[in-house]
mmCIF file of C-alpha atoms in Angstrom:
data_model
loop_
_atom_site.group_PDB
_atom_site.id
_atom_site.type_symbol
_atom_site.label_atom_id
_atom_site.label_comp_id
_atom_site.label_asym_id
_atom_site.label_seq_id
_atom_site.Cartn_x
_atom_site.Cartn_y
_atom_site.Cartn_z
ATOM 1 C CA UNK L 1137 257.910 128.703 -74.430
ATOM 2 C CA UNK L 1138 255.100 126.844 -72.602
ATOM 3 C CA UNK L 1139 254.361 123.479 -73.243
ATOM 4 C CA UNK L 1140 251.330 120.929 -72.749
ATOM 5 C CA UNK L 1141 251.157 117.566 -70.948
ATOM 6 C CA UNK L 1142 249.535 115.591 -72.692
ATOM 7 C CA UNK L 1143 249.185 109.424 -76.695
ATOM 8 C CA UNK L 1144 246.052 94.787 -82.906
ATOM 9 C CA UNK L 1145 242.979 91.381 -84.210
ATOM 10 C CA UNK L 1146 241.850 88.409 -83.497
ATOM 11 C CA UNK L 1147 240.746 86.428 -86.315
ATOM 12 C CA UNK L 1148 237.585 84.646 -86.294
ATOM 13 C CA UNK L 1149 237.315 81.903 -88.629
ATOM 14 C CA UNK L 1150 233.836 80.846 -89.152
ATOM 15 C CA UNK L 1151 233.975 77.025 -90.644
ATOM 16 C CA UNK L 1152 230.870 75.554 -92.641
ATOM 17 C CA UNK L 1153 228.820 73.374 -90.635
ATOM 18 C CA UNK L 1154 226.773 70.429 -92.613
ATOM 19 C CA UNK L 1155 223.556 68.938 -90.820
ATOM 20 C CA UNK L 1156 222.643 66.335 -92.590
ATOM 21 C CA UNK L 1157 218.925 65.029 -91.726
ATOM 22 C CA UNK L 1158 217.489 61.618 -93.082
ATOM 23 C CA UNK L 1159 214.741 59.683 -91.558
ATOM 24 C CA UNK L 1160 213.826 56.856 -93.203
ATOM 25 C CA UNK L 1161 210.800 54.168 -92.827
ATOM 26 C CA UNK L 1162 211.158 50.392 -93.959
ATOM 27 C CA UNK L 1163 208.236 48.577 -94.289
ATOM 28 C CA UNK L 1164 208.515 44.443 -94.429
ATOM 29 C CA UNK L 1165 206.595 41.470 -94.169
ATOM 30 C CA UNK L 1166 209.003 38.979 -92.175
ATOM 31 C CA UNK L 1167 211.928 39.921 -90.030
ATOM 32 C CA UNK L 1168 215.135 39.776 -91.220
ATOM 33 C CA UNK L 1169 218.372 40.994 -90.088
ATOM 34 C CA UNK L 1170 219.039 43.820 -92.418
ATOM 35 C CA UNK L 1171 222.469 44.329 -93.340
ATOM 36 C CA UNK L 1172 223.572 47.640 -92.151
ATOM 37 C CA UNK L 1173 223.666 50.491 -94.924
ATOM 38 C CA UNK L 1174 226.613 52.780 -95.539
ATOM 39 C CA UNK L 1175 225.797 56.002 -95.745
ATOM 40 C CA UNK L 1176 227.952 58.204 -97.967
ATOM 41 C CA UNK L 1177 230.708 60.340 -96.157
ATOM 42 C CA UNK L 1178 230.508 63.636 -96.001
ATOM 43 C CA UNK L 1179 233.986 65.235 -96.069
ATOM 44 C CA UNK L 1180 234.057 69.214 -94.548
ATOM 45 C CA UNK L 1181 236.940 70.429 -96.591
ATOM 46 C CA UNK L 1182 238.698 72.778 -93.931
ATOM 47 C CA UNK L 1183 239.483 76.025 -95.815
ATOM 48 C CA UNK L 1184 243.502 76.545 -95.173
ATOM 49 C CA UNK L 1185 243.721 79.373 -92.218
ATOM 50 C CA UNK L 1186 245.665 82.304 -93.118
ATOM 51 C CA UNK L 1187 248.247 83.482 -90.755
ATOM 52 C CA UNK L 1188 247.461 87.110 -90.214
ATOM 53 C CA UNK L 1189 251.035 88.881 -89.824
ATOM 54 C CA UNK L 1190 251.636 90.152 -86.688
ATOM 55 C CA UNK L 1191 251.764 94.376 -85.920
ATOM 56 C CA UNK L 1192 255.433 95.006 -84.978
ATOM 57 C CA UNK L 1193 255.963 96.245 -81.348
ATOM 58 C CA UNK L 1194 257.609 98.908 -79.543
ATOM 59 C CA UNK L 1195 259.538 98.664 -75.823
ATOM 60 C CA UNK L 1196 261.022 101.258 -74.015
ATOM 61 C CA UNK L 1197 263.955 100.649 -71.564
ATOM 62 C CA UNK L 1198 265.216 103.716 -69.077
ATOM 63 C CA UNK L 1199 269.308 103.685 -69.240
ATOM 64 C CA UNK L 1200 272.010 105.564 -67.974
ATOM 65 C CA UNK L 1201 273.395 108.754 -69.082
ATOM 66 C CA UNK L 1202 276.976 107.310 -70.221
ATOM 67 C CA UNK L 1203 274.646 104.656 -72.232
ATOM 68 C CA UNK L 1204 273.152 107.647 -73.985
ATOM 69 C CA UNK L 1205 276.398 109.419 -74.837
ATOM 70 C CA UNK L 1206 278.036 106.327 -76.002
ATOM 71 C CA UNK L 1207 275.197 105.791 -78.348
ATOM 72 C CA UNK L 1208 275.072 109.323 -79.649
ATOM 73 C CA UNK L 1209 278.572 108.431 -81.247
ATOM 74 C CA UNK L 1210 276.360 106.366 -83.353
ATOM 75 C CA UNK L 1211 273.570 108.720 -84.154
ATOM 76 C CA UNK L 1212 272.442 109.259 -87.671
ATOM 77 C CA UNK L 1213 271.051 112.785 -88.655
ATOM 78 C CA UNK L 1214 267.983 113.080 -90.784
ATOM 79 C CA UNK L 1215 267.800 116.053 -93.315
ATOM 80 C CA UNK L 1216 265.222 118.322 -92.355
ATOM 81 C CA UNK L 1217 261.959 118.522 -94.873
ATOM 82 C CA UNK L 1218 261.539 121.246 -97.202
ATOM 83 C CA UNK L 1219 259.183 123.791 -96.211
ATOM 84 C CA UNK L 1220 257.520 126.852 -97.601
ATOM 85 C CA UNK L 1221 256.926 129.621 -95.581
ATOM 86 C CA UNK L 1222 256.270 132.823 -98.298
ATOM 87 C CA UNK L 1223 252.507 133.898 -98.176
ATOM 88 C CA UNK L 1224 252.936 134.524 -102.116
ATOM 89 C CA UNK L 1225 254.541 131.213 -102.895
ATOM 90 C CA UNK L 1226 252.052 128.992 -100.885
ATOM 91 C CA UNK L 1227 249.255 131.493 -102.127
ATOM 92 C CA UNK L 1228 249.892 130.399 -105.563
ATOM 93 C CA UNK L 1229 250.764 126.603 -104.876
ATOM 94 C CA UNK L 1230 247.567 126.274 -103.087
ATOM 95 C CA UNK L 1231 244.970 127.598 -105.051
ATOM 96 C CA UNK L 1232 242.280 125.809 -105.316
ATOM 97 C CA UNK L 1233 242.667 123.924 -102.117
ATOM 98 C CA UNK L 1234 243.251 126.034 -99.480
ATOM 99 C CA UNK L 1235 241.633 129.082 -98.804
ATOM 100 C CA UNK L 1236 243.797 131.867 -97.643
ATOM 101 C CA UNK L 1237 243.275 135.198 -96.188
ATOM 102 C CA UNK L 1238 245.542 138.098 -94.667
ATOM 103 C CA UNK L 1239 244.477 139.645 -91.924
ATOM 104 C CA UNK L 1240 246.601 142.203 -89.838
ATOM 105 C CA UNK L 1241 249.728 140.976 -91.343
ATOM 106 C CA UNK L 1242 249.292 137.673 -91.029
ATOM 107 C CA UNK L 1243 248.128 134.619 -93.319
ATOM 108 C CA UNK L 1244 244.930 133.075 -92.245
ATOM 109 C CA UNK L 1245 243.047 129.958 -93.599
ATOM 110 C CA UNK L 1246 239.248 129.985 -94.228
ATOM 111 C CA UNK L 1247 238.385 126.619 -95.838
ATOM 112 C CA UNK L 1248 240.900 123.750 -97.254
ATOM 113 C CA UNK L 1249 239.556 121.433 -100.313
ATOM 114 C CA UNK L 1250 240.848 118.038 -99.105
ATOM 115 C CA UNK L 1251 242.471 116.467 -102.469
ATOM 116 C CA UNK L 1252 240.238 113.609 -101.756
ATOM 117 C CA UNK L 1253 237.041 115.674 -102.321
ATOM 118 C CA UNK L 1254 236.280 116.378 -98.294
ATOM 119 C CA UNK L 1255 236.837 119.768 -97.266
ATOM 120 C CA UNK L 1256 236.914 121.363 -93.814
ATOM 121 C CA UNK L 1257 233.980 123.736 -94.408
ATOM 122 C CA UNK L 1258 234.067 127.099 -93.401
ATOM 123 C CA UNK L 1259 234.829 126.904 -90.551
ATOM 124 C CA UNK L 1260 235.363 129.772 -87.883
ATOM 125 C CA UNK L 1261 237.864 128.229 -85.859
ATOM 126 C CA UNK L 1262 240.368 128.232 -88.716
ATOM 127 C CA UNK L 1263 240.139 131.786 -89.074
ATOM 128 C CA UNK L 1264 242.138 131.952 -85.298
ATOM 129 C CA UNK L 1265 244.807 130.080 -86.807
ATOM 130 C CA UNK L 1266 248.077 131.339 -88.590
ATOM 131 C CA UNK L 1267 249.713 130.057 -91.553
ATOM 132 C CA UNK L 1268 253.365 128.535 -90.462
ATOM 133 C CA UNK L 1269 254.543 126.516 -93.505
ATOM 134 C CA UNK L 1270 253.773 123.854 -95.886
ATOM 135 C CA UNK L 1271 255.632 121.039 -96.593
ATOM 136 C CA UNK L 1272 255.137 120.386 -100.423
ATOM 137 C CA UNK L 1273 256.706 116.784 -99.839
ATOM 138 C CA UNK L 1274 254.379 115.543 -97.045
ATOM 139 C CA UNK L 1275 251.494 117.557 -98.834
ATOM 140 C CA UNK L 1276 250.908 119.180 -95.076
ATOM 141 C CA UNK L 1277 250.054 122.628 -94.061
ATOM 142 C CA UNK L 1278 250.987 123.687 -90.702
ATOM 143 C CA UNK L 1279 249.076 126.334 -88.736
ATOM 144 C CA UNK L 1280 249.787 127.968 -85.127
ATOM 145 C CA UNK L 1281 246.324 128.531 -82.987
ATOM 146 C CA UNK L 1282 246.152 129.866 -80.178
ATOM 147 C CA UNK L 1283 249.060 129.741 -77.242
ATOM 148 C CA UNK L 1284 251.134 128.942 -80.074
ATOM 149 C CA UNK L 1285 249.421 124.754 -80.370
ATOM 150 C CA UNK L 1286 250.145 123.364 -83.473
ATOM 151 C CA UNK L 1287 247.224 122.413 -85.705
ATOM 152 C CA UNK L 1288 248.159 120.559 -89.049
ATOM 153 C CA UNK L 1289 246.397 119.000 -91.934
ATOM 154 C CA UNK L 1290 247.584 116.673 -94.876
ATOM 155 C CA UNK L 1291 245.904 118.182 -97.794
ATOM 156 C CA UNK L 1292 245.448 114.821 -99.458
ATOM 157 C CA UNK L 1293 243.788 112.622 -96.655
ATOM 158 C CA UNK L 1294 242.126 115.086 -94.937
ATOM 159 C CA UNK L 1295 243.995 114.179 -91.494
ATOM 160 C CA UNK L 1296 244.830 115.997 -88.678
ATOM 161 C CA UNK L 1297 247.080 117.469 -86.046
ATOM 162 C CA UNK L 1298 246.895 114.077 -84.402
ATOM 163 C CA UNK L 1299 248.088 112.605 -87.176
ATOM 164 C CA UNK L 1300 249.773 114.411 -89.282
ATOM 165 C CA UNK L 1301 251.729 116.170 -86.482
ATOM 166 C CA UNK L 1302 254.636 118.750 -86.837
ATOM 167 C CA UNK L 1303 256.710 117.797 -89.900
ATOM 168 C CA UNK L 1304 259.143 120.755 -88.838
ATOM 169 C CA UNK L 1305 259.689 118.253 -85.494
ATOM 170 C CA UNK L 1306 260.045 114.525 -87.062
ATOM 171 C CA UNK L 1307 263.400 112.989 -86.692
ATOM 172 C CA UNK L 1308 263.628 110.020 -89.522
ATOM 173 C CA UNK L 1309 265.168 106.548 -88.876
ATOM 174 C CA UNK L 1310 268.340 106.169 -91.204
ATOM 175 C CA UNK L 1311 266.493 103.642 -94.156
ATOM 176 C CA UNK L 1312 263.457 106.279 -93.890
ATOM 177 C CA UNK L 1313 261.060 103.611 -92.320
ATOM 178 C CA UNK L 1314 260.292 105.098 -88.982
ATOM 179 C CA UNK L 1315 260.212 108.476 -87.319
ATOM 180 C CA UNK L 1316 259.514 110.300 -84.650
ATOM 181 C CA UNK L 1317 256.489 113.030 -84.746
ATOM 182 C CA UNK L 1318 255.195 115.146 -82.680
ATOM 183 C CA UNK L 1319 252.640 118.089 -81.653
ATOM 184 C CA UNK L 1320 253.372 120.736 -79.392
ATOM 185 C CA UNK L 1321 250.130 121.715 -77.047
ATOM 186 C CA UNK L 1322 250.604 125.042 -76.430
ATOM 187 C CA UNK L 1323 251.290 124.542 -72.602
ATOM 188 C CA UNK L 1324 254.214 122.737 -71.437
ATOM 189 C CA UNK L 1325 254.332 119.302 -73.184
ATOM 190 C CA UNK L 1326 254.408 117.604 -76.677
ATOM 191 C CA UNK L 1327 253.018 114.701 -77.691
ATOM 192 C CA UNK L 1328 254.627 112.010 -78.844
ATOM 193 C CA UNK L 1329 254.209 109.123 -81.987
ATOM 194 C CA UNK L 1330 256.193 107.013 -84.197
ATOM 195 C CA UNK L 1331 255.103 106.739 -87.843
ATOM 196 C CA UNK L 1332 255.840 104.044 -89.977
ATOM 197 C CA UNK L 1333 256.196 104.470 -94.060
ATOM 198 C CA UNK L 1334 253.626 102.575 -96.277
ATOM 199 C CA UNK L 1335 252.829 103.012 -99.622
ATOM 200 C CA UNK L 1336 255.359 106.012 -99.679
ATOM 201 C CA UNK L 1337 253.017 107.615 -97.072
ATOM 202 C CA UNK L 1338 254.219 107.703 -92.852
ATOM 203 C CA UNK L 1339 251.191 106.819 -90.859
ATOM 204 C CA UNK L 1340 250.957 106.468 -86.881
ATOM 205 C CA UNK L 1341 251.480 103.251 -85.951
ATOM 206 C CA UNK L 1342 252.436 103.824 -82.177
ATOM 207 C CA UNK L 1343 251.727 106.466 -79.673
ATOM 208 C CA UNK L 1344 254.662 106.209 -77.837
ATOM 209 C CA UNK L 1345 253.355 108.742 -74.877
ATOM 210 C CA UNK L 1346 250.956 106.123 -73.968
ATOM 211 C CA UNK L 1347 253.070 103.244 -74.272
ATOM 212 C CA UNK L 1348 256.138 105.152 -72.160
ATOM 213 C CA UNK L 1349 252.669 106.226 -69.113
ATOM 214 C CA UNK L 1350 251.564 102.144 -69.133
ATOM 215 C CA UNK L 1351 254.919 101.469 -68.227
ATOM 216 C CA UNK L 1352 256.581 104.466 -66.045
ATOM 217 C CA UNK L 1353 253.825 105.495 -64.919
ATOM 218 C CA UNK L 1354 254.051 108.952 -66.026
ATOM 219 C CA UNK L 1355 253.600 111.189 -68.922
ATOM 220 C CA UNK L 1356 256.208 111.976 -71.937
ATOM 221 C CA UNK L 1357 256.468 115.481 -71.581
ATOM 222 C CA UNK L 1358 259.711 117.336 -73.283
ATOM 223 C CA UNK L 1359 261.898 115.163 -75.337
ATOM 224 C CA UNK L 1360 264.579 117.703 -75.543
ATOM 225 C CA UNK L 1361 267.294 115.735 -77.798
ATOM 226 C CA UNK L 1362 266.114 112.032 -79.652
ATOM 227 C CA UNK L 1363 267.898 110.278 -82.396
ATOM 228 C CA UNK L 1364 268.186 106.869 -84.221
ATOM 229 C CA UNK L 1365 271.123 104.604 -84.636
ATOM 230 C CA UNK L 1366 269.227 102.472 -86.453
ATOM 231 C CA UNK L 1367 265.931 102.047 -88.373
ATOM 232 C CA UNK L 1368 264.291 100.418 -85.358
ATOM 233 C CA UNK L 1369 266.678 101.990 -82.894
ATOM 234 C CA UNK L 1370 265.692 105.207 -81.084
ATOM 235 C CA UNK L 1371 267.152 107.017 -77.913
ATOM 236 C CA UNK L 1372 266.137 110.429 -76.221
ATOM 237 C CA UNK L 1373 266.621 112.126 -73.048
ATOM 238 C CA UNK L 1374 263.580 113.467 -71.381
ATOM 239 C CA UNK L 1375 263.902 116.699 -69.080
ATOM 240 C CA UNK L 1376 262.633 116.131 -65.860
ATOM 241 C CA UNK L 1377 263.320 119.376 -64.095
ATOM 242 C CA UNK L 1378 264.444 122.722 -65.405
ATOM 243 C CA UNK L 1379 267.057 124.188 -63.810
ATOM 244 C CA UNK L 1380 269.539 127.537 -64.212
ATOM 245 C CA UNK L 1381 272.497 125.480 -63.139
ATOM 246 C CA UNK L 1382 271.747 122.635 -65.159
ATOM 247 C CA UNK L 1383 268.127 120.696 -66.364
ATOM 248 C CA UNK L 1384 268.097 117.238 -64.598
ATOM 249 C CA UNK L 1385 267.127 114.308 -67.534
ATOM 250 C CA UNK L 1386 265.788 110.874 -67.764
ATOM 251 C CA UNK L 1387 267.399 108.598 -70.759
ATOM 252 C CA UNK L 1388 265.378 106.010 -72.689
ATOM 253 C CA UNK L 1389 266.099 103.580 -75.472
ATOM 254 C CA UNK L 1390 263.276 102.741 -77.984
ATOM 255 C CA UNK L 1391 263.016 99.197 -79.889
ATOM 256 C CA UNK L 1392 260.885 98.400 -82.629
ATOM 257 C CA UNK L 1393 260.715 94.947 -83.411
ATOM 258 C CA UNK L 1394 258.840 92.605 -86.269
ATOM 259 C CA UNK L 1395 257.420 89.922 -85.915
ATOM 260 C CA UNK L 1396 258.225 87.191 -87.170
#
């Protein structure tokens, strides 16, 4: 199989700003020293600033192979989603919102109704792509196109590949709050994100290809074996070099910290 190489605010807080403008004429017959006249005070109440949390963040550090086997002895094992793969099955799930069609033994989509009233039109560039599976608990449908890249859609957002990714791929942290996604590219790498669960839906919060290239260097290609120890505890060894006598890896440790 060929694979494809391929991925914060500041607040401004605008405080009111009172000009107060007087002018004032005082007409008298004799001089006199005038006693000097207190004008009111005008107090600016300063609205309380909100502290805006800050996003967590995400480091990688490169370790040693006898780092990564000692912490596989802690690795905890996600259950893999359910899927649907029968044409009939999904046929009948689906109706309504996804268009289907079979063509030369295979299941083809022509149009998806987007739960949230968008739809993907029809649109000719679906027709190239095969049904895979859909994942009734992720509400995503997963499609092949062409050199076997993986195009996916969640059926109630209306998002895609890039964001929904492969849910046959995601490895889950051990308290469900993070996992590892990704999307193969048809050539010779994946790509690579963490999502993050909120509101009982994952969404990308890091692209951890691009954060791994502004450090090494160097693109995330094949992640051939990742797990977590710990919700915000990831390893994985990357290959480097395919060999017959042996693939030559790279081993990583991922943090995910809070803020405070």
């Amino acid at each position: 199989m060929n694979i494809k190489f391929l991925k914060k605010i500041p607040a401004v807080v605008l405080l009111p700003v009172v000009i107060i403008s007087c002018e004032q004429k005082i007409k008298t017959k004799n001089p006199i020293d005038p006693k000097p006249i207190k004008e009111p005070v005008t107090i600016l109440a300063t609205p309380p600033v909100k502290s805006i949390p800050l996003p967590a963040t995400l480091t990688i550090e490169k370790i040693t192979a006898a780092q990564f086997n000692t912490a596989s002895q802690q690795e905890k094992v996600s259950k893999p989603l359910e899927k649907i793969t029968d044409f009939n099955t999904v046929q009948k799930l689906l109706t309504g919102v996804v268009d289907f069609k079979e063509m030369d033994s295979r299941l083809r989509v022509s149009k998806i109704n987007f739960r949230n009233g968008s739809t993907s039109g029809n649109n000719d560039q679906l027709e190239d792509c095969t049904f895979v599976a859909y994942f009734p608990s992720e509400d995503i449908l997963l499609l092949e196109g062409g050199h076997t890249i993986d195009v996916s859609f969640d059926l109630k957002t209306g998002q895609k590949t890039y964001d929904a990714g492969n849910p046959d791929l995601v490895s889950t942290s051990p308290g469900g709050k993070y996992r590892l996604n990704k999307v193969f590219e048809g050539q010779e790498c994946f790509y690579h994100f963490i999502q993050e669960k909120k509101n009982g839906k994952f969404q990308k919060v890091f692209e951890l290809d691009q954060i791994f290239k502004k450090k090494y260097n160097k693109w995330l290609c094949v992640i051939e074996k990742g797990f977590w120890t710990a919700d915000d505890i990831f390893y994985f060894r990357e290959v480097i070099q395919y060999k017959e006598t042996g693939n030559t890896y790279e081993y990583y440790k991922v943090k995910i910290t809070q803020a405070q």
